[in-house]
Amino acid sequence: MSRSSYEEFRHAAKAGNLVTVWEDVQGGVPDPVRAYRRLGTNGASFILENAGPEGKIRRSVIGTHPWLVVTFGAGRMTTQGNDGCTS
């Protein structure tokens, strides 16, 4: 993955393209759950973690304001888009 300037990011986001934003974080910072909580998200959000064996690299993906939320429960699946439409 290559890094983009802020202007390149804005241009791609305005065009409706998927834009990945990331930050490589070294040790000595809050654990992923604390970082997730610090975002103070309103609405849908998620955290996905890959916690390897002790001493191995761990990756976390934190997302906010997804364009689609899929919910499973009671033998049903529902979807809700960021436009509020539910199916």
PDB file of C-alpha atoms in Angstrom:
ATOM      1  CA  MET A   1       0.000   0.000   0.000  1.00  0.00           C
ATOM      2  CA  SER A   2       1.230   3.433  -0.811  1.00  0.00           C
ATOM      3  CA  ARG A   3       0.642   6.577   1.181  1.00  0.00           C
ATOM      4  CA  SER A   4      -1.456   9.339  -0.322  1.00  0.00           C
ATOM      5  CA  SER A   5      -1.506  13.029   0.393  1.00  0.00           C
ATOM      6  CA  TYR A   6      -4.524  14.475   2.154  1.00  0.00           C
ATOM      7  CA  GLU A   7      -5.666  16.105  -1.091  1.00  0.00           C
ATOM      8  CA  GLU A   8      -5.446  12.746  -2.928  1.00  0.00           C
ATOM      9  CA  PHE A   9      -7.482  11.185  -0.105  1.00  0.00           C
ATOM     10  CA  ARG A  10     -10.159  13.907  -0.336  1.00  0.00           C
ATOM     11  CA  HIS A  11     -10.377  13.571  -4.122  1.00  0.00           C
ATOM     12  CA  ALA A  12     -10.771   9.778  -3.968  1.00  0.00           C
ATOM     13  CA  ALA A  13     -13.301   9.961  -1.124  1.00  0.00           C
ATOM     14  CA  LYS A  14     -15.400  12.574  -2.956  1.00  0.00           C
ATOM     15  CA  ALA A  15     -15.483  10.332  -6.016  1.00  0.00           C
ATOM     16  CA  GLY A  16     -17.027   7.597  -3.862  1.00  0.00           C
ATOM     17  CA  ASN A  17     -13.976   5.367  -3.976  1.00  0.00           C
ATOM     18  CA  LEU A  18     -13.037   3.114  -1.070  1.00  0.00           C
ATOM     19  CA  VAL A  19     -10.124   4.788   0.701  1.00  0.00           C
ATOM     20  CA  THR A  20      -8.086   2.850   3.238  1.00  0.00           C
ATOM     21  CA  VAL A  21      -6.714   4.872   6.128  1.00  0.00           C
ATOM     22  CA  TRP A  22      -4.240   3.270   8.522  1.00  0.00           C
ATOM     23  CA  GLU A  23      -1.652   3.994  11.125  1.00  0.00           C
ATOM     24  CA  ASP A  24       1.232   1.733  12.102  1.00  0.00           C
ATOM     25  CA  VAL A  25       1.526   1.885  15.874  1.00  0.00           C
ATOM     26  CA  GLN A  26       4.522   0.650  17.817  1.00  0.00           C
ATOM     27  CA  GLY A  27       4.506  -0.669  21.390  1.00  0.00           C
ATOM     28  CA  GLY A  28       3.905   1.616  24.335  1.00  0.00           C
ATOM     29  CA  VAL A  29       0.498   2.819  23.169  1.00  0.00           C
ATOM     30  CA  PRO A  30      -2.968   1.815  24.353  1.00  0.00           C
ATOM     31  CA  ASP A  31      -4.100  -1.696  23.552  1.00  0.00           C
ATOM     32  CA  PRO A  32      -6.556  -1.978  20.615  1.00  0.00           C
ATOM     33  CA  VAL A  33      -9.690  -2.051  22.793  1.00  0.00           C
ATOM     34  CA  ARG A  34      -8.643   1.138  24.583  1.00  0.00           C
ATOM     35  CA  ALA A  35      -7.863   2.790  21.263  1.00  0.00           C
ATOM     36  CA  TYR A  36     -11.295   1.713  19.979  1.00  0.00           C
ATOM     37  CA  ARG A  37     -13.034   3.136  23.034  1.00  0.00           C
ATOM     38  CA  ARG A  38     -11.122   6.420  22.722  1.00  0.00           C
ATOM     39  CA  LEU A  39     -12.700   7.003  19.318  1.00  0.00           C
ATOM     40  CA  GLY A  40     -16.000   7.633  21.081  1.00  0.00           C
ATOM     41  CA  THR A  41     -17.974   6.442  18.100  1.00  0.00           C
ATOM     42  CA  ASN A  42     -21.656   7.193  17.759  1.00  0.00           C
ATOM     43  CA  GLY A  43     -23.539   4.566  15.798  1.00  0.00           C
ATOM     44  CA  ALA A  44     -22.155   1.418  14.239  1.00  0.00           C
ATOM     45  CA  SER A  45     -18.488   0.564  14.612  1.00  0.00           C
ATOM     46  CA  PHE A  46     -16.311  -2.543  14.844  1.00  0.00           C
ATOM     47  CA  ILE A  47     -12.969  -3.936  15.912  1.00  0.00           C
ATOM     48  CA  LEU A  48     -11.368  -7.013  14.340  1.00  0.00           C
ATOM     49  CA  GLU A  49      -8.276  -8.482  15.957  1.00  0.00           C
ATOM     50  CA  ASN A  50      -5.679 -11.049  15.004  1.00  0.00           C
ATOM     51  CA  ALA A  51      -3.946 -11.900  18.266  1.00  0.00           C
ATOM     52  CA  GLY A  52      -1.083 -14.284  17.538  1.00  0.00           C
ATOM     53  CA  PRO A  53       0.937 -16.304  20.033  1.00  0.00           C
ATOM     54  CA  GLU A  54       2.794 -14.352  22.711  1.00  0.00           C
ATOM     55  CA  GLY A  55       5.529 -12.238  21.175  1.00  0.00           C
ATOM     56  CA  LYS A  56       4.103 -12.372  17.648  1.00  0.00           C
ATOM     57  CA  ILE A  57       2.815  -9.431  15.657  1.00  0.00           C
ATOM     58  CA  ARG A  58      -0.791  -8.536  16.355  1.00  0.00           C
ATOM     59  CA  ARG A  59      -2.972  -6.665  13.925  1.00  0.00           C
ATOM     60  CA  SER A  60      -6.207  -4.834  14.688  1.00  0.00           C
ATOM     61  CA  VAL A  61      -8.678  -3.218  12.334  1.00  0.00           C
ATOM     62  CA  ILE A  62     -10.990  -0.569  13.753  1.00  0.00           C
ATOM     63  CA  GLY A  63     -13.822   0.828  11.673  1.00  0.00           C
ATOM     64  CA  THR A  64     -16.472   3.467  12.186  1.00  0.00           C
ATOM     65  CA  HIS A  65     -19.485   4.605  10.186  1.00  0.00           C
ATOM     66  CA  PRO A  66     -19.695   1.514   7.906  1.00  0.00           C
ATOM     67  CA  TRP A  67     -21.758   1.823   4.723  1.00  0.00           C
ATOM     68  CA  LEU A  68     -23.544  -1.459   5.535  1.00  0.00           C
ATOM     69  CA  VAL A  69     -24.356  -3.250   8.806  1.00  0.00           C
ATOM     70  CA  VAL A  70     -25.261  -6.944   8.654  1.00  0.00           C
ATOM     71  CA  THR A  71     -26.944  -8.443  11.735  1.00  0.00           C
ATOM     72  CA  PHE A  72     -27.595 -12.136  12.389  1.00  0.00           C
ATOM     73  CA  GLY A  73     -29.941 -13.390  15.086  1.00  0.00           C
ATOM     74  CA  ALA A  74     -32.966 -15.606  15.742  1.00  0.00           C
ATOM     75  CA  GLY A  75     -32.467 -17.378  12.424  1.00  0.00           C
ATOM     76  CA  ARG A  76     -32.655 -14.104  10.472  1.00  0.00           C
ATOM     77  CA  MET A  77     -30.274 -11.801   8.703  1.00  0.00           C
ATOM     78  CA  THR A  78     -30.957  -8.091   8.323  1.00  0.00           C
ATOM     79  CA  THR A  79     -28.965  -5.420   6.553  1.00  0.00           C
ATOM     80  CA  GLN A  80     -29.026  -1.688   7.056  1.00  0.00           C
ATOM     81  CA  GLY A  81     -27.266   0.754   4.770  1.00  0.00           C
ATOM     82  CA  ASN A  82     -25.884   4.083   5.849  1.00  0.00           C
ATOM     83  CA  ASP A  83     -28.872   5.638   4.074  1.00  0.00           C
ATOM     84  CA  GLY A  84     -31.126   4.078   6.740  1.00  0.00           C
ATOM     85  CA  CYS A  85     -32.724   1.497   4.425  1.00  0.00           C
ATOM     86  CA  THR A  86     -33.267  -1.893   6.082  1.00  0.00           C
ATOM     87  CA  SER A  87     -33.876  -5.247   4.434  1.00  0.00           C
TER      88      SER A  87
END
